[in-house]
Amino acid sequence: MGAVVIEQLTKDFSGVTVLQNIELDIKEGEFFALLGPSGCGKTTTMRCIAGFEQPTTGKIKIGGKVVNEVEPNKRNCGMVFQSYALFPHMNVFDNVAYSLNIKQLKASNPIKKIGVYTRMLNSKLVKYSKAIEDKVMNILEYVELADHATKLTSELSGGQQQRVALARALVMEPEVLLMDEPLSNLDQKLRHTMRNTIRKIQQELKITTIFVTHDQEEAMSMADRVAVMKDGEILQIGTPTDLYSNPQTPFIADFVGTSNILSGNIIRKENGISFVEVGDQQVKSTSDVDKKDVQIVIRPESIIVLDKNSQDYDNYFEGEVKLSTYLGSIVRYDITVGEYNLVADTTYESGNNILQEGAKVKLGVSPERVLLI
Ligand SMILES: Nc1ncnc2c1ncn2[C@@H]1O[C@H](COP(=O)(O)OP(=O)(O)OP(=O)(O)O)[C@@H](O)[C@H]1O
Ligand SMILES: [Mg+2]
């Protein structure tokens, strides 16, 4: 139940390939994020899983069964869209009960289906069974909306509407929850709160969840594993810490967190250390790669801004502060070193001196923190 496997999925629109050879193996109960820039194919992948798009080639399996030929409403996927797609003329309760009621009425009385739909569209005429009422109220309590059950969704805040959309998906008890940029309409503070709410609900219900976002912080803070996509392909799949500490391409190093990325040449290797020439500087790294032309990745927090009396570091540079940005718990410095610009983050404690533009600094980086790719 609940595992989602995608094998060799490609998708063409009018001869243009927008997904290429997508392979995913999402475990039951996993919180999995699809992360990538706009237009890379995240929504299309999601729509293929939900059944709203037919793959050009490849297989989609849910709970071990191939579902390519299964209609969307029979795939047992709950979907939360970016726009929420709520019915504005219905109250919160009716929005959440809508699909449940149709499912029950369809099952019990298929001949009167059309009449049922007509009645459903006028919320005042809807009568619910006790079982449905209990279920809807339970889920509304769960997302902390029970007190708003009789409000129209158009009277709710963004965060409340988001929770109605979530309740509406969850009330159907889907095997798989699909969420496409569900937080992008919310302001930053609410986004943080909703991240925690969604993660908590997902962990409690242990529901397999696929979450689409272009926000790396969102993906990294919520997901068990993340697939990074670009131009219709998956570049790397890993846990957030894997992706951060071992990005396999400069694109990922840049997209997942902030990185200093420099081009260089390995000129020699000695005792497990690679010596890399970068312009007129030399950088030592414990990273071992089988090529000469390399990209050097250094995270901002790996650069130590040394005070004047410090001993030389293994990797030691002199530079000049171009910009200092106070970010609360850290100060971010943009520093020029020869022809390069580096970003360095230092932790800030109250009373610390913040270096100003033009300040001369010495920088140290441990070879263990210099990644070659
Ligand atoms: N129905 C369609 N017909 C033609 N091209 C489409 C269709 N749907 C998507 N595409 C194209 O497929 C590519 C991937 O689109 P998709 O919506 O999957 O991207 P995305 O990663 O979700 O982007 P965003 O972050 O902007 O939502 C885009 O180039 C898009 O223009
Ligand atoms: Mg999209």
CSV table of C-alpha atoms and ligand atoms in Angstrom, one decimal:
chain,number,residue,atom,x,y,z
A,1,MET,CA,0.0,0.0,0.0
A,2,GLY,CA,1.1,3.5,-0.7
A,3,ALA,CA,4.5,3.1,-2.3
A,4,VAL,CA,4.9,5.0,-5.6
A,5,VAL,CA,7.2,3.6,-8.3
A,6,ILE,CA,7.9,5.4,-11.5
A,7,GLU,CA,9.8,3.5,-14.2
A,8,GLN,CA,11.3,5.1,-17.3
A,9,LEU,CA,8.6,7.8,-17.5
A,10,THR,CA,8.8,10.2,-20.5
A,11,LYS,CA,6.2,12.8,-21.5
A,12,ASP,CA,5.9,14.7,-24.7
A,13,PHE,CA,3.6,17.6,-25.5
A,14,SER,CA,3.1,18.0,-29.3
A,15,GLY,CA,6.5,16.4,-29.9
A,16,VAL,CA,8.3,18.4,-27.3
A,17,THR,CA,9.8,16.2,-24.5
A,18,VAL,CA,9.2,17.7,-21.1
A,19,LEU,CA,10.0,14.6,-18.9
A,20,GLN,CA,12.8,12.3,-19.7
A,21,ASN,CA,13.4,8.9,-18.2
A,22,ILE,CA,12.1,9.7,-14.7
A,23,GLU,CA,12.8,6.9,-12.2
A,24,LEU,CA,11.4,7.2,-8.7
A,25,ASP,CA,11.0,4.7,-5.9
A,26,ILE,CA,9.0,6.3,-3.1
A,27,LYS,CA,8.5,4.2,0.0
A,28,GLU,CA,5.3,3.7,1.8
A,29,GLY,CA,4.9,6.5,4.4
A,30,GLU,CA,7.7,8.5,3.0
A,31,PHE,CA,7.6,12.3,2.6
A,32,PHE,CA,9.2,12.9,-0.7
A,33,ALA,CA,9.8,16.3,-2.4
A,34,LEU,CA,10.2,17.1,-6.1
A,35,LEU,CA,12.4,20.2,-6.2
A,36,GLY,CA,13.4,22.2,-9.2
A,37,PRO,CA,13.1,25.6,-11.0
A,38,SER,CA,10.0,26.7,-12.8
A,39,GLY,CA,9.2,24.7,-15.9
A,40,CYS,CA,11.4,21.7,-15.0
A,41,GLY,CA,8.5,19.2,-15.0
A,42,LYS,CA,7.4,18.9,-11.4
A,43,THR,CA,3.7,19.4,-12.0
A,44,THR,CA,3.7,17.2,-15.1
A,45,THR,CA,5.3,14.4,-13.0
A,46,MET,CA,2.7,14.8,-10.3
A,47,ARG,CA,-0.2,14.9,-12.9
A,48,CYS,CA,1.1,11.6,-14.4
A,49,ILE,CA,1.0,10.0,-10.9
A,50,ALA,CA,-2.5,11.4,-10.3
A,51,GLY,CA,-3.7,10.3,-13.7
A,52,PHE,CA,-4.5,13.7,-15.1
A,53,GLU,CA,-1.8,13.2,-17.8
A,54,GLN,CA,-1.1,10.0,-19.6
A,55,PRO,CA,2.7,9.1,-19.8
A,56,THR,CA,4.1,8.9,-23.4
A,57,THR,CA,6.2,6.0,-22.2
A,58,GLY,CA,6.9,4.3,-18.9
A,59,LYS,CA,5.0,2.8,-16.0
A,60,ILE,CA,3.4,4.3,-12.8
A,61,LYS,CA,2.8,1.9,-9.9
A,62,ILE,CA,0.9,2.7,-6.8
A,63,GLY,CA,0.9,0.2,-4.0
A,64,GLY,CA,2.6,-2.3,-6.3
A,65,LYS,CA,0.0,-2.1,-9.1
A,66,VAL,CA,0.5,-0.5,-12.5
A,67,VAL,CA,-2.1,2.3,-12.7
A,68,ASN,CA,-1.4,3.7,-16.2
A,69,GLU,CA,-4.9,2.6,-17.3
A,70,VAL,CA,-6.7,3.4,-14.1
A,71,GLU,CA,-8.9,6.5,-14.0
A,72,PRO,CA,-7.7,9.4,-11.7
A,73,ASN,CA,-10.6,9.0,-9.2
A,74,LYS,CA,-9.8,5.3,-8.8
A,75,ARG,CA,-6.1,5.8,-8.0
A,76,ASN,CA,-6.7,6.6,-4.4
A,77,CYS,CA,-4.5,9.8,-4.5
A,78,GLY,CA,-5.5,12.9,-2.6
A,79,MET,CA,-4.4,16.1,-4.3
A,80,VAL,CA,-3.8,19.6,-2.9
A,81,PHE,CA,-3.3,22.3,-5.6
A,82,GLN,CA,-1.5,25.6,-5.4
A,83,SER,CA,-4.8,27.4,-5.9
A,84,TYR,CA,-6.6,25.2,-3.4
A,85,ALA,CA,-9.5,24.9,-5.9
A,86,LEU,CA,-12.1,25.2,-3.2
A,87,PHE,CA,-15.8,25.9,-3.9
A,88,PRO,CA,-16.2,29.6,-2.8
A,89,HIS,CA,-20.0,29.4,-2.5
A,90,MET,CA,-19.9,26.4,-0.1
A,91,ASN,CA,-19.0,26.5,3.5
A,92,VAL,CA,-16.0,24.7,5.0
A,93,PHE,CA,-17.9,21.6,6.0
A,94,ASP,CA,-19.5,21.2,2.6
A,95,ASN,CA,-16.2,21.6,0.8
A,96,VAL,CA,-14.7,18.8,2.9
A,97,ALA,CA,-17.8,16.6,2.7
A,98,TYR,CA,-18.3,17.1,-1.0
A,99,SER,CA,-16.3,14.2,-2.5
A,100,LEU,CA,-17.1,11.9,0.4
A,101,ASN,CA,-20.8,12.4,-0.1
A,102,ILE,CA,-20.6,11.9,-3.8
A,103,LYS,CA,-18.7,8.7,-3.3
A,104,GLN,CA,-21.2,7.4,-0.8
A,105,LEU,CA,-24.3,8.4,-2.9
A,106,LYS,CA,-22.8,7.0,-6.0
A,107,ALA,CA,-22.2,3.7,-4.3
A,108,SER,CA,-25.6,3.5,-2.8
A,109,ASN,CA,-27.8,4.9,-5.5
A,110,PRO,CA,-26.1,5.1,-9.0
A,111,ILE,CA,-29.3,5.6,-11.0
A,112,LYS,CA,-30.1,9.0,-9.3
A,113,LYS,CA,-26.5,10.2,-9.7
A,114,ILE,CA,-27.4,13.3,-11.9
A,115,GLY,CA,-30.0,14.4,-9.4
A,116,VAL,CA,-27.5,14.1,-6.6
A,117,TYR,CA,-25.0,16.3,-8.3
A,118,THR,CA,-27.6,19.0,-8.9
A,119,ARG,CA,-28.5,18.9,-5.2
A,120,MET,CA,-24.9,19.0,-4.1
A,121,LEU,CA,-24.2,22.2,-5.9
A,122,ASN,CA,-26.7,24.0,-3.7
A,123,SER,CA,-25.1,23.4,-0.3
A,124,LYS,CA,-28.4,24.3,1.5
A,125,LEU,CA,-30.1,21.2,0.2
A,126,VAL,CA,-27.4,18.8,1.1
A,127,LYS,CA,-28.2,16.2,3.8
A,128,TYR,CA,-25.3,14.2,5.2
A,129,SER,CA,-25.3,10.8,6.8
A,130,LYS,CA,-24.2,10.7,10.5
A,131,ALA,CA,-21.1,8.8,9.4
A,132,ILE,CA,-20.1,11.5,7.0
A,133,GLU,CA,-20.8,14.3,9.5
A,134,ASP,CA,-18.6,12.6,12.1
A,135,LYS,CA,-15.8,12.0,9.7
A,136,VAL,CA,-15.8,15.6,8.4
A,137,MET,CA,-15.9,17.1,11.9
A,138,ASN,CA,-13.1,14.8,13.0
A,139,ILE,CA,-10.9,15.9,10.1
A,140,LEU,CA,-11.8,19.6,10.7
A,141,GLU,CA,-10.8,19.3,14.3
A,142,TYR,CA,-7.6,17.7,13.2
A,143,VAL,CA,-6.7,20.7,11.1
A,144,GLU,CA,-8.1,23.1,13.7
A,145,LEU,CA,-11.0,24.3,11.7
A,146,ALA,CA,-14.0,22.9,13.5
A,147,ASP,CA,-15.0,26.3,14.7
A,148,HIS,CA,-15.1,27.6,11.2
A,149,ALA,CA,-17.2,24.7,9.7
A,150,THR,CA,-20.1,26.9,8.7
A,151,LYS,CA,-18.1,29.8,7.2
A,152,LEU,CA,-17.8,30.2,3.5
A,153,THR,CA,-14.3,29.4,2.3
A,154,SER,CA,-14.2,32.9,0.7
A,155,GLU,CA,-14.4,34.3,4.3
A,156,LEU,CA,-11.2,32.5,5.4
A,157,SER,CA,-7.6,33.6,5.5
A,158,GLY,CA,-5.0,32.0,3.1
A,159,GLY,CA,-3.7,29.6,5.8
A,160,GLN,CA,-7.3,28.5,6.7
A,161,GLN,CA,-8.1,27.9,3.1
A,162,GLN,CA,-5.0,25.9,2.8
A,163,ARG,CA,-6.1,23.7,5.7
A,164,VAL,CA,-9.5,23.2,4.1
A,165,ALA,CA,-7.8,22.0,1.0
A,166,LEU,CA,-5.7,19.6,3.1
A,167,ALA,CA,-8.7,18.4,5.0
A,168,ARG,CA,-10.6,17.8,1.8
A,169,ALA,CA,-7.8,15.6,0.5
A,170,LEU,CA,-7.3,13.7,3.8
A,171,VAL,CA,-11.0,13.0,4.4
A,172,MET,CA,-10.9,10.6,1.5
A,173,GLU,CA,-8.2,8.6,3.3
A,174,PRO,CA,-6.0,8.4,0.2
A,175,GLU,CA,-3.1,6.0,-0.1
A,176,VAL,CA,-1.0,8.8,-1.5
A,177,LEU,CA,-1.1,12.5,-0.8
A,178,LEU,CA,0.0,14.7,-3.7
A,179,MET,CA,0.7,18.4,-3.0
A,180,ASP,CA,1.7,20.8,-5.7
A,181,GLU,CA,3.3,24.0,-4.3
A,182,PRO,CA,0.6,24.1,-1.6
A,183,LEU,CA,2.2,26.9,0.4
A,184,SER,CA,3.2,29.3,-2.3
A,185,ASN,CA,0.2,31.6,-1.8
A,186,LEU,CA,1.0,32.2,1.9
A,187,ASP,CA,3.2,34.8,3.5
A,188,GLN,CA,6.5,33.7,4.8
A,189,LYS,CA,5.5,33.4,8.5
A,190,LEU,CA,2.5,31.4,7.7
A,191,ARG,CA,4.5,29.2,5.3
A,192,HIS,CA,6.8,28.2,8.2
A,193,THR,CA,3.8,27.4,10.4
A,194,MET,CA,2.1,25.4,7.7
A,195,ARG,CA,5.3,23.4,7.0
A,196,ASN,CA,5.2,22.2,10.5
A,197,THR,CA,1.5,21.5,10.4
A,198,ILE,CA,1.8,19.4,7.2
A,199,ARG,CA,4.8,17.5,8.4
A,200,LYS,CA,3.2,16.7,11.8
A,201,ILE,CA,0.0,15.5,10.1
A,202,GLN,CA,2.0,13.4,7.6
A,203,GLN,CA,4.0,11.8,10.3
A,204,GLU,CA,0.9,11.0,12.4
A,205,LEU,CA,-1.0,9.5,9.6
A,206,LYS,CA,2.1,7.9,8.0
A,207,ILE,CA,0.7,8.8,4.6
A,208,THR,CA,3.0,8.6,1.6
A,209,THR,CA,3.3,12.2,0.5
A,210,ILE,CA,4.8,13.7,-2.7
A,211,PHE,CA,5.3,17.4,-2.3
A,212,VAL,CA,6.2,19.7,-5.2
A,213,THR,CA,8.1,22.9,-4.6
A,214,HIS,CA,10.7,25.2,-6.2
A,215,ASP,CA,11.7,26.4,-2.7
A,216,GLN,CA,14.8,24.5,-1.6
A,217,GLU,CA,14.4,25.5,2.1
A,218,GLU,CA,10.8,24.1,2.1
A,219,ALA,CA,12.0,20.8,0.5
A,220,MET,CA,15.0,20.5,2.8
A,221,SER,CA,13.1,21.2,6.0
A,222,MET,CA,10.1,18.9,5.3
A,223,ALA,CA,11.1,15.9,3.2
A,224,ASP,CA,12.7,12.6,4.1
A,225,ARG,CA,14.2,12.5,0.6
A,226,VAL,CA,14.3,15.1,-2.2
A,227,ALA,CA,14.6,14.6,-6.0
A,228,VAL,CA,16.2,17.6,-7.7
A,229,MET,CA,14.9,18.1,-11.2
A,230,LYS,CA,16.1,20.2,-14.1
A,231,ASP,CA,14.9,20.4,-17.7
A,232,GLY,CA,12.6,17.4,-17.4
A,233,GLU,CA,15.3,15.1,-15.7
A,234,ILE,CA,16.1,14.0,-12.2
A,235,LEU,CA,19.6,15.1,-11.4
A,236,GLN,CA,20.0,13.6,-7.9
A,237,ILE,CA,17.9,12.0,-5.2
A,238,GLY,CA,19.0,12.0,-1.6
A,239,THR,CA,18.2,13.0,1.9
A,240,PRO,CA,18.5,16.7,2.6
A,241,THR,CA,21.9,16.3,4.3
A,242,ASP,CA,23.2,14.1,1.4
A,243,LEU,CA,22.2,16.8,-1.1
A,244,TYR,CA,23.7,19.5,0.9
A,245,SER,CA,27.0,17.8,1.7
A,246,ASN,CA,27.5,15.8,-1.5
A,247,PRO,CA,25.9,17.7,-4.4
A,248,GLN,CA,26.9,15.8,-7.6
A,249,THR,CA,26.7,18.8,-9.9
A,250,PRO,CA,27.4,22.5,-9.6
A,251,PHE,CA,23.7,23.2,-10.4
A,252,ILE,CA,22.7,21.2,-7.3
A,253,ALA,CA,25.4,22.8,-5.1
A,254,ASP,CA,24.0,26.2,-6.2
A,255,PHE,CA,20.3,25.3,-6.0
A,256,VAL,CA,20.4,23.6,-2.7
A,257,GLY,CA,21.7,26.2,-0.3
A,258,THR,CA,24.3,28.9,-1.1
A,259,SER,CA,27.7,27.9,-2.5
A,260,ASN,CA,30.9,29.5,-3.6
A,261,ILE,CA,31.6,27.7,-6.9
A,262,LEU,CA,35.0,28.2,-8.6
A,263,SER,CA,36.6,26.5,-11.6
A,264,GLY,CA,40.1,25.1,-11.2
A,265,ASN,CA,42.7,22.5,-12.2
A,266,ILE,CA,44.2,19.8,-10.0
A,267,ILE,CA,47.9,20.2,-10.3
A,268,ARG,CA,49.1,17.4,-8.0
A,269,LYS,CA,47.9,15.0,-5.3
A,270,GLU,CA,49.9,14.2,-2.2
A,271,ASN,CA,49.0,12.2,1.0
A,272,GLY,CA,45.2,12.4,0.3
A,273,ILE,CA,45.3,16.1,-0.5
A,274,SER,CA,44.5,17.5,-4.0
A,275,PHE,CA,46.2,20.7,-4.8
A,276,VAL,CA,44.0,22.8,-7.1
A,277,GLU,CA,45.0,25.9,-9.0
A,278,VAL,CA,42.4,28.6,-9.1
A,279,GLY,CA,43.7,31.7,-11.0
A,280,ASP,CA,46.7,32.7,-9.0
A,281,GLN,CA,45.5,31.0,-5.8
A,282,GLN,CA,46.1,27.4,-4.7
A,283,VAL,CA,43.4,25.5,-2.8
A,284,LYS,CA,43.8,22.2,-0.9
A,285,SER,CA,41.1,19.7,-0.7
A,286,THR,CA,40.6,16.2,0.8
A,287,SER,CA,38.0,15.5,-2.0
A,288,ASP,CA,39.3,12.9,-4.5
A,289,VAL,CA,38.0,13.0,-8.1
A,290,ASP,CA,39.3,11.3,-11.2
A,291,LYS,CA,39.7,14.3,-13.4
A,292,LYS,CA,41.8,17.4,-13.8
A,293,ASP,CA,39.3,20.2,-14.6
A,294,VAL,CA,37.1,20.6,-11.5
A,295,GLN,CA,34.5,22.8,-9.9
A,296,ILE,CA,35.4,23.8,-6.3
A,297,VAL,CA,32.4,24.1,-4.0
A,298,ILE,CA,32.8,25.9,-0.6
A,299,ARG,CA,29.7,26.6,1.6
A,300,PRO,CA,29.6,30.1,3.1
A,301,GLU,CA,29.7,28.7,6.6
A,302,SER,CA,32.9,26.8,5.8
A,303,ILE,CA,34.8,30.1,5.3
A,304,ILE,CA,36.3,31.3,8.6
A,305,VAL,CA,36.9,35.1,8.7
A,306,LEU,CA,40.1,35.3,10.7
A,307,ASP,CA,41.2,38.1,12.9
A,308,LYS,CA,44.5,39.8,12.2
A,309,ASN,CA,46.6,37.8,14.6
A,310,SER,CA,45.4,34.3,13.6
A,311,GLN,CA,47.8,31.7,12.6
A,312,ASP,CA,47.9,30.7,8.9
A,313,TYR,CA,45.2,28.3,7.9
A,314,ASP,CA,45.7,25.3,5.6
A,315,ASN,CA,43.8,27.2,2.9
A,316,TYR,CA,44.5,30.8,3.6
A,317,PHE,CA,43.5,33.9,1.5
A,318,GLU,CA,43.5,37.6,1.9
A,319,GLY,CA,40.5,39.6,0.8
A,320,GLU,CA,38.5,42.8,1.2
A,321,VAL,CA,34.9,43.1,2.4
A,322,LYS,CA,32.6,44.5,-0.3
A,323,LEU,CA,29.3,44.1,1.5
A,324,SER,CA,28.2,43.0,4.9
A,325,THR,CA,24.6,41.9,5.5
A,326,TYR,CA,23.2,41.5,9.0
A,327,LEU,CA,20.8,38.6,9.0
A,328,GLY,CA,20.0,38.2,12.7
A,329,SER,CA,22.0,35.2,14.0
A,330,ILE,CA,24.6,35.4,11.1
A,331,VAL,CA,26.4,38.1,9.3
A,332,ARG,CA,26.9,37.4,5.6
A,333,TYR,CA,30.0,39.0,4.0
A,334,ASP,CA,30.7,39.4,0.3
A,335,ILE,CA,34.5,39.4,0.0
A,336,THR,CA,36.7,39.9,-3.0
A,337,VAL,CA,39.8,37.6,-3.1
A,338,GLY,CA,41.9,38.5,-6.2
A,339,GLU,CA,39.6,38.3,-9.1
A,340,TYR,CA,37.0,36.2,-7.2
A,341,ASN,CA,34.0,37.0,-5.0
A,342,LEU,CA,33.3,34.8,-2.0
A,343,VAL,CA,30.4,34.7,0.3
A,344,ALA,CA,31.2,33.9,4.0
A,345,ASP,CA,28.7,33.5,6.8
A,346,THR,CA,29.8,34.2,10.4
A,347,THR,CA,27.7,33.6,13.5
A,348,TYR,CA,26.7,36.9,15.1
A,349,GLU,CA,26.4,37.4,18.8
A,350,SER,CA,25.3,40.6,20.3
A,351,GLY,CA,28.1,43.0,20.8
A,352,ASN,CA,30.2,41.5,18.0
A,353,ASN,CA,31.9,43.9,15.6
A,354,ILE,CA,30.5,43.8,12.1
A,355,LEU,CA,33.2,44.4,9.5
A,356,GLN,CA,32.4,47.2,7.1
A,357,GLU,CA,33.0,47.7,3.3
A,358,GLY,CA,36.7,48.0,2.6
A,359,ALA,CA,37.9,46.1,5.7
A,360,LYS,CA,40.9,43.8,4.9
A,361,VAL,CA,40.4,40.3,6.1
A,362,LYS,CA,42.1,36.9,6.1
A,363,LEU,CA,40.1,33.9,5.3
A,364,GLY,CA,40.6,30.3,6.3
A,365,VAL,CA,39.0,27.1,4.9
A,366,SER,CA,39.7,23.6,6.0
A,367,PRO,CA,40.6,21.2,3.1
A,368,GLU,CA,37.9,18.9,4.4
A,369,ARG,CA,35.3,21.6,3.7
A,370,VAL,CA,36.5,22.0,0.1
A,371,LEU,CA,34.4,19.8,-2.2
A,372,LEU,CA,35.6,19.0,-5.8
A,373,ILE,CA,33.1,17.9,-8.4
B,1,LIG,N1,-0.5,20.8,-21.4
B,1,LIG,C1,0.7,21.2,-21.8
B,1,LIG,N2,0.9,21.4,-23.1
B,1,LIG,C2,2.1,21.8,-23.5
B,1,LIG,N3,3.2,22.0,-22.8
B,1,LIG,C3,3.0,21.8,-21.4
B,1,LIG,C4,1.8,21.4,-20.9
B,1,LIG,N4,1.9,21.3,-19.5
B,1,LIG,C5,3.2,21.6,-19.3
B,1,LIG,N5,3.9,21.9,-20.4
B,1,LIG,C6,5.3,22.3,-20.5
B,1,LIG,O1,6.0,21.3,-19.8
B,1,LIG,C7,7.1,21.9,-19.1
B,1,LIG,C8,7.0,21.5,-17.6
B,1,LIG,O2,5.9,22.1,-17.1
B,1,LIG,P1,5.5,21.8,-15.5
B,1,LIG,O3,4.2,22.5,-15.3
B,1,LIG,O4,5.5,20.4,-15.3
B,1,LIG,O5,6.7,22.6,-14.8
B,1,LIG,P2,6.9,22.9,-13.2
B,1,LIG,O6,8.2,22.3,-12.8
B,1,LIG,O7,5.7,22.4,-12.5
B,1,LIG,O8,7.0,24.5,-13.2
B,1,LIG,P3,6.4,25.6,-12.1
B,1,LIG,O9,7.4,25.5,-11.0
B,1,LIG,O10,6.5,26.8,-12.9
B,1,LIG,O11,5.1,25.2,-11.7
B,1,LIG,C9,7.0,23.4,-19.3
B,1,LIG,O12,7.9,23.7,-20.3
B,1,LIG,C10,5.6,23.6,-19.8
B,1,LIG,O13,5.5,24.7,-20.6
B,2,MG,MG,4.2,23.4,-11.4
